[in-house]
mmCIF file of C-alpha atoms in Angstrom:
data_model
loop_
_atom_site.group_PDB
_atom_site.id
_atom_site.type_symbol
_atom_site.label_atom_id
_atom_site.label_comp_id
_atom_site.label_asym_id
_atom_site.label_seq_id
_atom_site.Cartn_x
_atom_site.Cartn_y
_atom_site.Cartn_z
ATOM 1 C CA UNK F 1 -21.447 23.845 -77.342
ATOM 2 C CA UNK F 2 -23.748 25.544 -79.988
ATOM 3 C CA UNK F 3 -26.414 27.967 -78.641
ATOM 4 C CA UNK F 4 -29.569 28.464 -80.667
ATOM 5 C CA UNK F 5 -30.846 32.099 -81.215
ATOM 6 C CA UNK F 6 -33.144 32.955 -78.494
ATOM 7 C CA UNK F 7 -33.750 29.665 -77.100
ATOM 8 C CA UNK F 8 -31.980 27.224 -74.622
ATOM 9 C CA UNK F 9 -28.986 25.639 -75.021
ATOM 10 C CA UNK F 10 -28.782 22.681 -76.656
ATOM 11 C CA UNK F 11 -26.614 19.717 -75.985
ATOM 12 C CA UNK F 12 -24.899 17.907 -78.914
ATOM 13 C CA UNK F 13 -27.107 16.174 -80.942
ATOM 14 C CA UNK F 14 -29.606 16.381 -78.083
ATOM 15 C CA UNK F 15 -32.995 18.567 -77.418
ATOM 16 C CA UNK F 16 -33.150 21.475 -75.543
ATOM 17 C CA UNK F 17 -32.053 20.922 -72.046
ATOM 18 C CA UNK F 18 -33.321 23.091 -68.992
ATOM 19 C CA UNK F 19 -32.290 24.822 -66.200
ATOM 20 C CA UNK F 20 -29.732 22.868 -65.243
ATOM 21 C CA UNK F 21 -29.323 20.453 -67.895
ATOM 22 C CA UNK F 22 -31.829 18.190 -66.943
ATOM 23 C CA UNK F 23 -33.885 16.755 -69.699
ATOM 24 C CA UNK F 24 -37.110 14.302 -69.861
ATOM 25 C CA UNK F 25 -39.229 15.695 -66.590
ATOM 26 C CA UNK F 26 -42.247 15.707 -68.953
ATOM 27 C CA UNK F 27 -41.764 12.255 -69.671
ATOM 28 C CA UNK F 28 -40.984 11.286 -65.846
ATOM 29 C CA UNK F 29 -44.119 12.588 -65.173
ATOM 30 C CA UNK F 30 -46.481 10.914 -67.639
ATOM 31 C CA UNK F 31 -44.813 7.899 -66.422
ATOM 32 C CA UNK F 32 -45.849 9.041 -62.511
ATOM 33 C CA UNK F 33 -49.464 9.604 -63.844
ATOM 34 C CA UNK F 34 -50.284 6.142 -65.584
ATOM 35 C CA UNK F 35 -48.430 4.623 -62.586
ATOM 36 C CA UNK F 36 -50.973 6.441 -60.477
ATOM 37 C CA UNK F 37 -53.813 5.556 -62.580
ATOM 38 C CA UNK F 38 -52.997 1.750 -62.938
ATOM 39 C CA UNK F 39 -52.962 1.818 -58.578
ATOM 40 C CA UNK F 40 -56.347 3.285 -59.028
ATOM 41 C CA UNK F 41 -57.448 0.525 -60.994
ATOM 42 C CA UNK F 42 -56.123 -2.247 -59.396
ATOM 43 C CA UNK F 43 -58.096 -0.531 -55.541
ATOM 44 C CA UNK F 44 -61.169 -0.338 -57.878
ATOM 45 C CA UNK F 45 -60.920 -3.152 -58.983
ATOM 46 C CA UNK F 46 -60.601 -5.195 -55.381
ATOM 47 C CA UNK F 47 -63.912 -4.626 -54.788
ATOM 48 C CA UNK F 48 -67.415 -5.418 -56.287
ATOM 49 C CA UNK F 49 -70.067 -2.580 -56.305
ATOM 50 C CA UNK F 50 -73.524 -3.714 -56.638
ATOM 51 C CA UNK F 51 -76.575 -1.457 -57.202
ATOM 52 C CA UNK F 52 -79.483 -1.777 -55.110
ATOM 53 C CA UNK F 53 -82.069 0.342 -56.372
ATOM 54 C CA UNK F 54 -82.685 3.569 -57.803
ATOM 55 C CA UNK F 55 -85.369 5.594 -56.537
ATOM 56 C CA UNK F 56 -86.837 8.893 -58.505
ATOM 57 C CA UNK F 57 -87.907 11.830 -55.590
ATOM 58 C CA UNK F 58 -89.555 15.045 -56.236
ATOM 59 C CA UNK F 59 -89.774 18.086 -54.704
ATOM 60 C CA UNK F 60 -92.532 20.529 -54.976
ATOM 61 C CA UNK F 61 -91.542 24.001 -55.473
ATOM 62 C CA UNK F 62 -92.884 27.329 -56.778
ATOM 63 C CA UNK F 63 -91.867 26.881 -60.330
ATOM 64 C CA UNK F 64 -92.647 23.155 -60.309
ATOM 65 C CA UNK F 65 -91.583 19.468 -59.751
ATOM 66 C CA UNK F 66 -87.785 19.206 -59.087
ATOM 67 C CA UNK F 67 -86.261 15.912 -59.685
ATOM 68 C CA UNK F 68 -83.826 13.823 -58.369
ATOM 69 C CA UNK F 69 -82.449 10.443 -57.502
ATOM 70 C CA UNK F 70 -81.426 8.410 -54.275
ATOM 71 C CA UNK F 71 -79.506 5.423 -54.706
ATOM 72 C CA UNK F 72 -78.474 2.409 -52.798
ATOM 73 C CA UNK F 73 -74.517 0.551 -53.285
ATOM 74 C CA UNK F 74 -73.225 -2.912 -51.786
ATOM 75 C CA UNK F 75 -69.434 -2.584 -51.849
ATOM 76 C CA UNK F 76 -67.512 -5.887 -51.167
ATOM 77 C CA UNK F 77 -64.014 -7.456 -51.686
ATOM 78 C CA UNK F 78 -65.742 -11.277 -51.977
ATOM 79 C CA UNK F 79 -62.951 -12.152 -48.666
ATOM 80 C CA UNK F 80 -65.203 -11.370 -45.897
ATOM 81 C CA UNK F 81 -65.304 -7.470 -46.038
ATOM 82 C CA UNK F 82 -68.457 -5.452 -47.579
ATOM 83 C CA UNK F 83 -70.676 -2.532 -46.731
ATOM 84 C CA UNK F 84 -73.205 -0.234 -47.589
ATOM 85 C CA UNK F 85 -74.077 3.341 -48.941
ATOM 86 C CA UNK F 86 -76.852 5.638 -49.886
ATOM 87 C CA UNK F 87 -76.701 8.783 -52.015
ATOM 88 C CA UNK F 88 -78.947 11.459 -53.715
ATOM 89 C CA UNK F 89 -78.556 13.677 -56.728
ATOM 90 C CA UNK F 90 -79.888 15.673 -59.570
ATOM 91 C CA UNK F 91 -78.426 12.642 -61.079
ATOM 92 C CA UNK F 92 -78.152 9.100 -61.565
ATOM 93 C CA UNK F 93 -74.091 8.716 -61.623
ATOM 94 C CA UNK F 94 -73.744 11.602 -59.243
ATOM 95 C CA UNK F 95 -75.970 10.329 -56.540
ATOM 96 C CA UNK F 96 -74.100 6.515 -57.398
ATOM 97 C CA UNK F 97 -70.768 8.210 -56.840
ATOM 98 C CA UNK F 98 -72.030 9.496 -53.420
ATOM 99 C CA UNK F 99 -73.359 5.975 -52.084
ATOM 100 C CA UNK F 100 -70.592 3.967 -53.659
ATOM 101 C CA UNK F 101 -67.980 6.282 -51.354
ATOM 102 C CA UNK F 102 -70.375 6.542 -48.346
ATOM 103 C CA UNK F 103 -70.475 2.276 -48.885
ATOM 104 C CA UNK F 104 -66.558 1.891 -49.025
ATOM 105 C CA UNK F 105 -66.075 3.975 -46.147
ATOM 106 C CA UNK F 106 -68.466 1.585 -43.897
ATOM 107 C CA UNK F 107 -66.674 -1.462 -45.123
ATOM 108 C CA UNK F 108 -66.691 -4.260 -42.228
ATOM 109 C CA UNK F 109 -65.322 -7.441 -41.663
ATOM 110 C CA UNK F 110 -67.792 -10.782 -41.147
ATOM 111 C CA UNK F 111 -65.807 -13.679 -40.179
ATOM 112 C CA UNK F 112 -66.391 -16.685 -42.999
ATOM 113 C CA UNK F 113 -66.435 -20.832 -41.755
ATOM 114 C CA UNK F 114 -63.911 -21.960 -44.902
ATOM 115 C CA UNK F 115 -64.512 -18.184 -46.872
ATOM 116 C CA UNK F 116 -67.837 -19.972 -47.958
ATOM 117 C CA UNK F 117 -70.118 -19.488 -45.553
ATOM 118 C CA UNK F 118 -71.706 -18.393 -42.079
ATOM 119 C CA UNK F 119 -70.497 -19.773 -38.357
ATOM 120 C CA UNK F 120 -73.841 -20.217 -36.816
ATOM 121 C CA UNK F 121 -77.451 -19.149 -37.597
ATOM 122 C CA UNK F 122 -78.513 -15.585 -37.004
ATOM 123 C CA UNK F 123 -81.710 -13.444 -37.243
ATOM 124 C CA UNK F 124 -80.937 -9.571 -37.644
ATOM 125 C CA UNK F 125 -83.808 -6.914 -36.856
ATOM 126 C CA UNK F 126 -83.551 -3.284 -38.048
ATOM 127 C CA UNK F 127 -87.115 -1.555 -37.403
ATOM 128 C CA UNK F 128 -89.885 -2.877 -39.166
ATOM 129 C CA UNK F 129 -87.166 -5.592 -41.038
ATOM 130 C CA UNK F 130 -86.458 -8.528 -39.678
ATOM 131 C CA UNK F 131 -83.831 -11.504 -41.794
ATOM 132 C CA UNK F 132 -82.743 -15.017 -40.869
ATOM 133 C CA UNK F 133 -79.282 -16.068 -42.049
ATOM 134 C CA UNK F 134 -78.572 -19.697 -41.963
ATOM 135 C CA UNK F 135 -75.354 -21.736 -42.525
ATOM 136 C CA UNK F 136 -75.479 -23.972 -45.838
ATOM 137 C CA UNK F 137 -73.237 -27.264 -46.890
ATOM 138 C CA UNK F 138 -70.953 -26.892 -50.056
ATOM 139 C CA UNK F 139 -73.229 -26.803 -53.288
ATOM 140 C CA UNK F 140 -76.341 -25.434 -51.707
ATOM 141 C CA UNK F 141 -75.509 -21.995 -53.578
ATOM 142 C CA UNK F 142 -76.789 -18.225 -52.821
ATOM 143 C CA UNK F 143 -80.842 -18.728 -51.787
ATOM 144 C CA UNK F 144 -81.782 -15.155 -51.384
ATOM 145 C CA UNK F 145 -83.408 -12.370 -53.021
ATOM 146 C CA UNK F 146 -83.224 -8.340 -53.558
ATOM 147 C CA UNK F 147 -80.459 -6.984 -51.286
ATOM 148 C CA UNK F 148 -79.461 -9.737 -49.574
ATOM 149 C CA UNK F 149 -78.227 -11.845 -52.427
ATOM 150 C CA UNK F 150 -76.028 -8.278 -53.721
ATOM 151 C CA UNK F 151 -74.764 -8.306 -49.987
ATOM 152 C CA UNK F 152 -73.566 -12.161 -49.703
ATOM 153 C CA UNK F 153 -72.075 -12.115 -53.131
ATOM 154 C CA UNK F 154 -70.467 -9.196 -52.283
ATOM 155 C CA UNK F 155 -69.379 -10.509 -49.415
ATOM 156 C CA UNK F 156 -67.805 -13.577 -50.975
ATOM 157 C CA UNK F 157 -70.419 -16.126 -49.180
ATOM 158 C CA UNK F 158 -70.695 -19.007 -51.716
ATOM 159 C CA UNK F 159 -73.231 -20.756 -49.621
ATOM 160 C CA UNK F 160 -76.615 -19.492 -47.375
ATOM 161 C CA UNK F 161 -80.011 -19.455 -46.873
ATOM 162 C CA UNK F 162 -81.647 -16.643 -45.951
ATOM 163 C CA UNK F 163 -85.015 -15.308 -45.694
ATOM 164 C CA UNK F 164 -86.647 -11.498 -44.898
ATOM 165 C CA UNK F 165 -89.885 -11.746 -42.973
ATOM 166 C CA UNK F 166 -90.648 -8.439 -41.971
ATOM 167 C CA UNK F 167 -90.386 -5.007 -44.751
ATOM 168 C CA UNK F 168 -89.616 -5.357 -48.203
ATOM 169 C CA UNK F 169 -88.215 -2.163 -47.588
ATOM 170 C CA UNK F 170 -85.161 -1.971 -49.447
ATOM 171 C CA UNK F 171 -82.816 0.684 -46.982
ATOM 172 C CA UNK F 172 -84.618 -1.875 -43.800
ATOM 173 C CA UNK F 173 -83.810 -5.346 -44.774
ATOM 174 C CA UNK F 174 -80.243 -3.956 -45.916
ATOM 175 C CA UNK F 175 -79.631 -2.561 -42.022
ATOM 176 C CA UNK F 176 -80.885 -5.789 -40.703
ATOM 177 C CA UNK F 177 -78.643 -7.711 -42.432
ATOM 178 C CA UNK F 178 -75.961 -6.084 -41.680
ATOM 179 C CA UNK F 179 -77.088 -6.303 -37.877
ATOM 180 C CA UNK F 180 -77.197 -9.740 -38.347
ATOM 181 C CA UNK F 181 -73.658 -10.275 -39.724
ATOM 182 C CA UNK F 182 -72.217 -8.094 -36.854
ATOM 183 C CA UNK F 183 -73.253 -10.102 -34.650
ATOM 184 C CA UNK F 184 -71.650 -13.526 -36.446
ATOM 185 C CA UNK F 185 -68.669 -14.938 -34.477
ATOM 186 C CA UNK F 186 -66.254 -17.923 -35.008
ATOM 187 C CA UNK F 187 -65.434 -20.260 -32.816
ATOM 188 C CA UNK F 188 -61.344 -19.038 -32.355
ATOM 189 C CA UNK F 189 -63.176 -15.630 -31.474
ATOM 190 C CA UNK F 190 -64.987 -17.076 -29.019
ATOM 191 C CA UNK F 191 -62.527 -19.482 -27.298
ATOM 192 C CA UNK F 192 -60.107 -16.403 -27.117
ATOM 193 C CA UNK F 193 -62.154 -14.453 -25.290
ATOM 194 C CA UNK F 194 -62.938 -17.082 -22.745
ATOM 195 C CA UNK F 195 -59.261 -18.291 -22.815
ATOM 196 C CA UNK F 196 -59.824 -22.081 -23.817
ATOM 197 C CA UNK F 197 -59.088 -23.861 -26.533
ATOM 198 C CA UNK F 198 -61.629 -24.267 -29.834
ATOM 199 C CA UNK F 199 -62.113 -28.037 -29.282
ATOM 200 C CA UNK F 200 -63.431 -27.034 -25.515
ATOM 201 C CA UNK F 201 -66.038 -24.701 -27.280
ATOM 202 C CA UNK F 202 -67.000 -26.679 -29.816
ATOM 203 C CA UNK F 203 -67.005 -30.743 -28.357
ATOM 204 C CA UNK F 204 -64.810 -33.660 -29.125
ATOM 205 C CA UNK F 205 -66.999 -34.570 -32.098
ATOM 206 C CA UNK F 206 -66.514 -31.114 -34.151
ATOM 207 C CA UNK F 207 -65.075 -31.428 -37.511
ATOM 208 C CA UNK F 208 -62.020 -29.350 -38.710
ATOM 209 C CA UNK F 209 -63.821 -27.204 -40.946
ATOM 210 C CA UNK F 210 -66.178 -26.075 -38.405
ATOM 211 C CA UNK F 211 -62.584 -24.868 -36.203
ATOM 212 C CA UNK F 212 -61.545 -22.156 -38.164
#
């Protein structure tokens, strides 16, 4: 085996090996990194963010006005799971970053009639907010506005009608939403924690889809 002048040894016709012979760790590892990065990917991109609002603060001090920003992030999957996050920064992306995680780390699961809609009617009430969530047929669509429609189609509800009567408040009709979809159960739910069956909950004369 040749030996190079103050180097390694090198294998024939090979590079340099190291201790121990081994060869191609560097490349191993590049290979363990965009493996790692591509799993990041495909987790970010499971779920949908959507961006509320932005809202500019200031702070008064002794040299001035200091600046910064507070925003609000619907996180959802579009199969039933989504939640919600708030965040403040010096900056825009910063204080994005900080709802986005605080959002995916609140994540909750609404059960769906066909993954297209609500179970039942519900009204949600979070202080001065107050929402009513109602069931829709196929084709009706998403009729909502501000944060609710980011929530739903976050949510992966094809269908709804909803409507905020109390605040406009951004952080209040988001809460009472949520409050409202907590409180959403399907039928199987409920007939499992009575012990009967779904067709005793729900009558003789209850279509399939309505079951599940």
């Amino acid at each position: 085996m040749a030996q190079s002048r103050g180097g390694p040894p090198r294998g024939p016709g090979g590079p340099p090996r190291g201790p121990g012979g081994q060869r191609g760790e560097s490349g191993d590892r590049r290979r363990r990194g965009e493996g790692d990065r591509q799993s990041r990917d495909r987790e970010d991109s499971e779920f949908a963010e959507k961006l509320v609002s932005i809202n500019r603060v200031a702070k008064v001090v002794k040299g001035g006005r200091r600046f910064g920003f507070a925003a609000i992030v619907i996180v959802g999957d579009r199969k039933g799971r989504a939640g919600y996050g708030s965040g403040k920064a010096r900056e825009v992306p910063e204080a994005i970053r900080k709802a986005t995680e605080q959002a995916r780390r609140s994540l909750v699961r609404i059960p769906l009639r066909e993954g297209r809609t609500l179970h039942h009617d519900i009204v949600g009430h979070y202080g001065a907010g107050e929402v009513v969530l109602r069931a829709a047929k196929p084709g009706t669509g998403i009729i909502a506005g501000g944060p609710m429609r980011a929530i739903f189609e976050a949510l992966g509800v094809q269908d709804v009608v909803a409507k905020s009567i109390g605040t406009s408040n951004p952080h209040n009709m988001i809460k009472a939403t949520f409050e409202a979809l907590n409180r959403s159960v399907s039928p199987r739910s409920v007939a499992q924690r009575r012990g009967k069956k779904v067709s005793e909950i729900l009558g003789k004369g209850a279509t399939a889809e309505a079951r599940e």
